[in-house]
PDB file of C-alpha atoms in Angstrom:
ATOM      1  CA  MET A   1     135.846  43.628  53.729  1.00  0.00           C
ATOM      2  CA  ILE A   2     137.875  42.397  56.734  1.00  0.00           C
ATOM      3  CA  ILE A   3     137.413  38.788  55.546  1.00  0.00           C
ATOM      4  CA  HIS A   4     138.739  39.791  52.101  1.00  0.00           C
ATOM      5  CA  ILE A   5     141.818  41.382  53.749  1.00  0.00           C
ATOM      6  CA  MET A   6     142.445  38.316  55.861  1.00  0.00           C
ATOM      7  CA  LYS A   7     142.291  36.067  52.724  1.00  0.00           C
ATOM      8  CA  ILE A   8     144.929  38.284  51.075  1.00  0.00           C
ATOM      9  CA  ILE A   9     147.152  38.103  54.176  1.00  0.00           C
ATOM     10  CA  LEU A  10     146.852  34.324  54.224  1.00  0.00           C
ATOM     11  CA  LEU A  11     147.772  34.142  50.527  1.00  0.00           C
ATOM     12  CA  ILE A  12     150.849  36.323  51.055  1.00  0.00           C
ATOM     13  CA  MET A  13     151.938  34.151  54.019  1.00  0.00           C
ATOM     14  CA  THR A  14     151.485  30.951  51.931  1.00  0.00           C
ATOM     15  CA  ILE A  15     153.548  32.372  49.067  1.00  0.00           C
ATOM     16  CA  MET A  16     156.264  33.497  51.414  1.00  0.00           C
ATOM     17  CA  LEU A  17     156.398  30.101  53.210  1.00  0.00           C
ATOM     18  CA  ALA A  18     156.781  28.388  49.885  1.00  0.00           C
ATOM     19  CA  THR A  19     159.741  30.498  48.852  1.00  0.00           C
ATOM     20  CA  VAL A  20     161.822  30.672  52.019  1.00  0.00           C
ATOM     21  CA  SER A  21     164.404  28.190  53.235  1.00  0.00           C
ATOM     22  CA  ALA A  22     163.648  25.942  56.125  1.00  0.00           C
ATOM     23  CA  GLY A  23     166.770  26.363  58.196  1.00  0.00           C
ATOM     24  CA  ALA A  24     166.762  28.692  61.172  1.00  0.00           C
ATOM     25  CA  ARG A  25     169.517  31.316  61.288  1.00  0.00           C
ATOM     26  CA  GLN A  26     169.990  34.415  63.447  1.00  0.00           C
ATOM     27  CA  PRO A  27     170.898  37.841  62.042  1.00  0.00           C
ATOM     28  CA  GLY A  28     174.596  38.637  62.011  1.00  0.00           C
ATOM     29  CA  LYS A  29     176.297  41.450  63.932  1.00  0.00           C
ATOM     30  CA  GLY A  30     176.622  44.772  62.044  1.00  0.00           C
ATOM     31  CA  TYR A  31     174.453  46.900  59.735  1.00  0.00           C
ATOM     32  CA  ARG A  32     170.837  45.742  59.227  1.00  0.00           C
ATOM     33  CA  GLY A  33     168.010  47.331  57.262  1.00  0.00           C
ATOM     34  CA  PHE A  34     164.299  46.716  56.891  1.00  0.00           C
ATOM     35  CA  LEU A  35     161.768  47.464  54.173  1.00  0.00           C
ATOM     36  CA  ASP A  36     158.129  46.779  55.090  1.00  0.00           C
ATOM     37  CA  TRP A  37     154.710  47.063  53.496  1.00  0.00           C
ATOM     38  CA  SER A  38     152.163  47.880  56.203  1.00  0.00           C
ATOM     39  CA  SER A  39     148.403  48.065  56.458  1.00  0.00           C
ATOM     40  CA  SER A  40     146.527  49.586  59.401  1.00  0.00           C
ATOM     41  CA  VAL A  41     142.811  49.513  60.101  1.00  0.00           C
ATOM     42  CA  ARG A  42     140.576  51.090  62.691  1.00  0.00           C
ATOM     43  CA  SER A  43     136.874  51.289  63.350  1.00  0.00           C
ATOM     44  CA  ASP A  44     135.397  54.614  64.497  1.00  0.00           C
ATOM     45  CA  ARG A  45     131.947  55.499  65.852  1.00  0.00           C
ATOM     46  CA  PHE A  46     130.739  58.923  64.866  1.00  0.00           C
ATOM     47  CA  GLY A  47     127.859  60.909  66.186  1.00  0.00           C
ATOM     48  CA  PHE A  48     125.881  63.898  65.079  1.00  0.00           C
ATOM     49  CA  ILE A  49     122.897  65.951  66.210  1.00  0.00           C
ATOM     50  CA  ASN A  50     119.891  66.139  63.946  1.00  0.00           C
ATOM     51  CA  ILE A  51     117.972  69.445  63.453  1.00  0.00           C
ATOM     52  CA  ASP A  52     115.272  68.127  65.795  1.00  0.00           C
ATOM     53  CA  GLY A  53     117.927  67.678  68.566  1.00  0.00           C
ATOM     54  CA  SER A  54     118.044  63.870  68.375  1.00  0.00           C
ATOM     55  CA  PHE A  55     121.473  62.215  68.416  1.00  0.00           C
ATOM     56  CA  GLU A  56     122.544  59.516  65.942  1.00  0.00           C
ATOM     57  CA  THR A  57     125.709  57.415  65.564  1.00  0.00           C
ATOM     58  CA  TYR A  58     127.265  55.340  62.784  1.00  0.00           C
ATOM     59  CA  ARG A  59     130.387  53.196  62.470  1.00  0.00           C
ATOM     60  CA  ASP A  60     133.026  53.769  59.810  1.00  0.00           C
ATOM     61  CA  ASN A  61     136.126  51.576  59.037  1.00  0.00           C
ATOM     62  CA  THR A  62     139.233  53.302  57.785  1.00  0.00           C
ATOM     63  CA  PHE A  63     142.119  51.510  56.029  1.00  0.00           C
ATOM     64  CA  TYR A  64     145.619  52.802  55.643  1.00  0.00           C
ATOM     65  CA  THR A  65     148.338  51.221  53.538  1.00  0.00           C
ATOM     66  CA  GLY A  66     151.939  52.164  52.796  1.00  0.00           C
ATOM     67  CA  PHE A  67     155.548  51.337  53.634  1.00  0.00           C
ATOM     68  CA  SER A  68     158.239  51.923  56.196  1.00  0.00           C
ATOM     69  CA  THR A  69     162.020  51.522  56.133  1.00  0.00           C
ATOM     70  CA  SER A  70     164.465  51.451  59.045  1.00  0.00           C
ATOM     71  CA  HIS A  71     168.260  51.085  59.304  1.00  0.00           C
ATOM     72  CA  GLY A  72     170.578  50.468  62.216  1.00  0.00           C
ATOM     73  CA  TYR A  73     172.938  48.133  64.007  1.00  0.00           C
ATOM     74  CA  GLN A  74     172.515  44.485  64.977  1.00  0.00           C
ATOM     75  CA  ILE A  75     174.266  44.412  68.406  1.00  0.00           C
ATOM     76  CA  ASN A  76     174.291  40.588  68.695  1.00  0.00           C
ATOM     77  CA  PRO A  77     172.178  37.744  67.279  1.00  0.00           C
ATOM     78  CA  ILE A  78     169.199  38.895  69.312  1.00  0.00           C
ATOM     79  CA  PHE A  79     169.076  42.685  69.692  1.00  0.00           C
ATOM     80  CA  PHE A  80     168.806  45.397  66.977  1.00  0.00           C
ATOM     81  CA  VAL A  81     168.546  49.186  67.382  1.00  0.00           C
ATOM     82  CA  GLY A  82     167.864  51.661  64.612  1.00  0.00           C
ATOM     83  CA  ALA A  83     165.727  54.472  63.244  1.00  0.00           C
ATOM     84  CA  GLY A  84     163.444  54.896  60.333  1.00  0.00           C
ATOM     85  CA  PHE A  85     160.330  56.506  58.822  1.00  0.00           C
ATOM     86  CA  GLY A  86     157.140  55.388  57.177  1.00  0.00           C
ATOM     87  CA  MET A  87     154.112  56.623  55.277  1.00  0.00           C
ATOM     88  CA  GLU A  88     150.586  55.115  55.121  1.00  0.00           C
ATOM     89  CA  ARG A  89     147.637  56.659  53.316  1.00  0.00           C
ATOM     90  CA  CYS A  90     143.917  56.303  53.631  1.00  0.00           C
ATOM     91  CA  GLY A  91     142.540  56.963  50.130  1.00  0.00           C
ATOM     92  CA  GLU A  92     138.946  57.356  51.300  1.00  0.00           C
ATOM     93  CA  TRP A  93     139.731  60.356  53.568  1.00  0.00           C
ATOM     94  CA  ASP A  94     143.053  61.489  51.972  1.00  0.00           C
ATOM     95  CA  SER A  95     144.596  61.128  55.430  1.00  0.00           C
ATOM     96  CA  TRP A  96     148.105  60.032  56.323  1.00  0.00           C
ATOM     97  CA  ILE A  97     150.149  58.391  59.109  1.00  0.00           C
ATOM     98  CA  ALA A  98     153.804  59.460  58.618  1.00  0.00           C
ATOM     99  CA  PRO A  99     155.960  58.387  61.555  1.00  0.00           C
ATOM    100  CA  VAL A 100     159.637  59.114  62.186  1.00  0.00           C
ATOM    101  CA  PHE A 101     160.775  56.575  64.812  1.00  0.00           C
ATOM    102  CA  MET A 102     163.453  54.873  66.853  1.00  0.00           C
ATOM    103  CA  GLN A 103     163.241  51.063  66.683  1.00  0.00           C
ATOM    104  CA  GLY A 104     164.192  48.265  69.042  1.00  0.00           C
ATOM    105  CA  ARG A 105     163.857  44.654  67.963  1.00  0.00           C
ATOM    106  CA  ALA A 106     164.621  41.268  69.462  1.00  0.00           C
ATOM    107  CA  ASP A 107     164.933  38.118  67.250  1.00  0.00           C
ATOM    108  CA  PHE A 108     164.660  34.808  69.108  1.00  0.00           C
ATOM    109  CA  LEU A 109     165.656  31.298  68.184  1.00  0.00           C
ATOM    110  CA  PHE A 110     163.856  28.266  69.698  1.00  0.00           C
ATOM    111  CA  GLY A 111     165.076  25.303  67.643  1.00  0.00           C
ATOM    112  CA  LYS A 112     163.803  26.171  64.162  1.00  0.00           C
ATOM    113  CA  PHE A 113     161.213  28.573  65.514  1.00  0.00           C
ATOM    114  CA  THR A 114     162.240  32.234  64.916  1.00  0.00           C
ATOM    115  CA  PRO A 115     159.746  34.711  66.388  1.00  0.00           C
ATOM    116  CA  PHE A 116     160.516  38.428  66.920  1.00  0.00           C
ATOM    117  CA  GLY A 117     159.326  41.385  68.934  1.00  0.00           C
ATOM    118  CA  ASP A 118     159.519  44.914  67.598  1.00  0.00           C
ATOM    119  CA  LEU A 119     158.877  48.332  69.161  1.00  0.00           C
ATOM    120  CA  ARG A 120     158.832  51.662  67.301  1.00  0.00           C
ATOM    121  CA  ILE A 121     158.562  54.930  69.243  1.00  0.00           C
ATOM    122  CA  GLY A 122     158.570  58.323  67.607  1.00  0.00           C
ATOM    123  CA  TYR A 123     156.501  61.168  66.166  1.00  0.00           C
ATOM    124  CA  ASN A 124     153.717  61.198  63.583  1.00  0.00           C
ATOM    125  CA  VAL A 125     154.464  64.231  61.388  1.00  0.00           C
ATOM    126  CA  ALA A 126     151.055  64.037  59.544  1.00  0.00           C
ATOM    127  CA  ASN A 127     147.700  65.454  60.590  1.00  0.00           C
ATOM    128  CA  GLY A 128     149.140  68.167  62.802  1.00  0.00           C
ATOM    129  CA  GLY A 129     151.627  65.825  64.530  1.00  0.00           C
ATOM    130  CA  GLY A 130     151.591  63.680  67.606  1.00  0.00           C
ATOM    131  CA  VAL A 131     153.084  60.712  69.405  1.00  0.00           C
ATOM    132  CA  TYR A 132     153.699  57.446  67.556  1.00  0.00           C
ATOM    133  CA  VAL A 133     154.038  54.000  69.215  1.00  0.00           C
ATOM    134  CA  SER A 134     153.906  50.675  67.437  1.00  0.00           C
ATOM    135  CA  PRO A 135     154.582  47.337  69.104  1.00  0.00           C
ATOM    136  CA  THR A 136     154.564  44.245  66.887  1.00  0.00           C
ATOM    137  CA  VAL A 137     155.172  40.515  67.277  1.00  0.00           C
ATOM    138  CA  GLY A 138     155.773  38.221  64.392  1.00  0.00           C
ATOM    139  CA  TYR A 139     157.813  35.529  62.671  1.00  0.00           C
ATOM    140  CA  ARG A 140     161.062  35.735  60.657  1.00  0.00           C
ATOM    141  CA  PHE A 141     161.818  33.322  57.756  1.00  0.00           C
ATOM    142  CA  ASN A 142     165.260  32.949  56.315  1.00  0.00           C
ATOM    143  CA  TRP A 143     165.531  33.926  52.718  1.00  0.00           C
ATOM    144  CA  ALA A 144     168.760  33.871  50.724  1.00  0.00           C
ATOM    145  CA  ARG A 145     172.090  34.057  52.486  1.00  0.00           C
ATOM    146  CA  LYS A 146     171.746  37.238  54.575  1.00  0.00           C
ATOM    147  CA  MET A 147     168.060  38.188  54.103  1.00  0.00           C
ATOM    148  CA  GLY A 148     164.881  37.374  55.982  1.00  0.00           C
ATOM    149  CA  VAL A 149     161.171  37.715  55.379  1.00  0.00           C
ATOM    150  CA  ASN A 150     159.148  39.135  58.281  1.00  0.00           C
ATOM    151  CA  LEU A 151     155.456  38.858  59.005  1.00  0.00           C
ATOM    152  CA  GLY A 152     154.124  40.793  61.993  1.00  0.00           C
ATOM    153  CA  LEU A 153     150.848  41.720  63.719  1.00  0.00           C
ATOM    154  CA  GLY A 154     150.478  44.491  66.260  1.00  0.00           C
ATOM    155  CA  MET A 155     149.036  47.862  66.922  1.00  0.00           C
ATOM    156  CA  SER A 156     149.916  51.440  66.139  1.00  0.00           C
ATOM    157  CA  ILE A 157     149.057  54.568  68.201  1.00  0.00           C
ATOM    158  CA  ALA A 158     149.275  57.690  66.027  1.00  0.00           C
ATOM    159  CA  GLY A 159     148.771  61.121  67.469  1.00  0.00           C
ATOM    160  CA  TYR A 160     147.124  64.015  65.598  1.00  0.00           C
ATOM    161  CA  THR A 161     146.057  67.570  66.284  1.00  0.00           C
ATOM    162  CA  ALA A 162     142.474  68.720  65.486  1.00  0.00           C
ATOM    163  CA  GLU A 163     140.544  71.966  65.736  1.00  0.00           C
ATOM    164  CA  HIS A 164     137.710  71.827  68.296  1.00  0.00           C
ATOM    165  CA  TYR A 165     134.354  73.517  68.490  1.00  0.00           C
ATOM    166  CA  GLU A 166     131.818  73.540  71.276  1.00  0.00           C
ATOM    167  CA  GLY A 167     128.141  73.822  70.653  1.00  0.00           C
ATOM    168  CA  SER A 168     125.116  74.800  72.669  1.00  0.00           C
ATOM    169  CA  PHE A 169     121.449  75.529  72.184  1.00  0.00           C
ATOM    170  CA  THR A 170     120.772  79.266  72.524  1.00  0.00           C
ATOM    171  CA  SER A 171     117.030  78.645  72.267  1.00  0.00           C
ATOM    172  CA  PRO A 172     114.855  75.555  71.753  1.00  0.00           C
ATOM    173  CA  ASP A 173     115.307  75.774  67.971  1.00  0.00           C
ATOM    174  CA  SER A 174     118.753  77.476  67.654  1.00  0.00           C
ATOM    175  CA  TYR A 175     122.169  75.809  67.970  1.00  0.00           C
ATOM    176  CA  GLU A 176     125.512  77.701  67.882  1.00  0.00           C
ATOM    177  CA  THR A 177     129.064  76.522  67.680  1.00  0.00           C
ATOM    178  CA  GLN A 178     132.177  78.276  68.906  1.00  0.00           C
ATOM    179  CA  TYR A 179     135.868  77.605  68.090  1.00  0.00           C
ATOM    180  CA  VAL A 180     137.852  76.687  71.215  1.00  0.00           C
ATOM    181  CA  GLY A 181     141.289  75.909  69.757  1.00  0.00           C
ATOM    182  CA  LYS A 182     143.380  72.924  68.770  1.00  0.00           C
ATOM    183  CA  GLN A 183     143.692  69.746  70.847  1.00  0.00           C
ATOM    184  CA  SER A 184     145.964  66.731  70.668  1.00  0.00           C
ATOM    185  CA  HIS A 185     144.462  63.251  70.310  1.00  0.00           C
ATOM    186  CA  ALA A 186     145.637  59.723  69.436  1.00  0.00           C
ATOM    187  CA  ARG A 187     144.084  56.912  67.375  1.00  0.00           C
ATOM    188  CA  VAL A 188     144.708  53.220  67.804  1.00  0.00           C
ATOM    189  CA  TYR A 189     145.046  50.973  64.741  1.00  0.00           C
ATOM    190  CA  PHE A 190     145.376  47.241  64.167  1.00  0.00           C
ATOM    191  CA  THR A 191     148.498  46.821  62.034  1.00  0.00           C
ATOM    192  CA  PHE A 192     149.851  44.083  59.775  1.00  0.00           C
ATOM    193  CA  ARG A 193     153.424  44.265  58.337  1.00  0.00           C
ATOM    194  CA  ALA A 194     155.156  42.140  55.724  1.00  0.00           C
ATOM    195  CA  GLY A 195     158.691  42.876  54.622  1.00  0.00           C
ATOM    196  CA  ILE A 196     162.295  41.914  54.233  1.00  0.00           C
ATOM    197  CA  ASP A 197     165.466  42.579  56.254  1.00  0.00           C
ATOM    198  CA  PHE A 198     168.903  42.717  54.749  1.00  0.00           C
TER     199      PHE A 198
END
């Protein structure tokens, strides 16, 4: 499955490279907006206790896909600040990542090489809510007069709140669980983004 996703990503990158112009150009001062398709993946190990008291684990991969948009001000050819929101859904578990975030970005120019660094910090409003942090590095391609195509790889940390139960054996063949309340947690995802800025 991961190999299949990587092939799709390489195909997207090849198509974008074929359609963008070769000249390097920095973003202009003033309003700037972003629209991104994003895909996040994580691998979890789960455990459970069998009736006979033995413990087993299994690994499960979860895939989220969706979009984000952000808007703000390009201070100079390098630095951008703005705010935005996004939504990614995991169809298998009907689970969401839905961040509202502040964004800082730096676009660099080394000859014709135009990498960028991006940091989003905010709050995940889905799954009970929690912190959201997503650093990304990538490459910007010029496209049309005032637009760019962005490809980025990074990670996302999305917080959530879950109900917790504690269990104990009350006798050799009896196991009881007790509700202990809600607790905050965070999950880490590998994230790929492809989008445009305008």
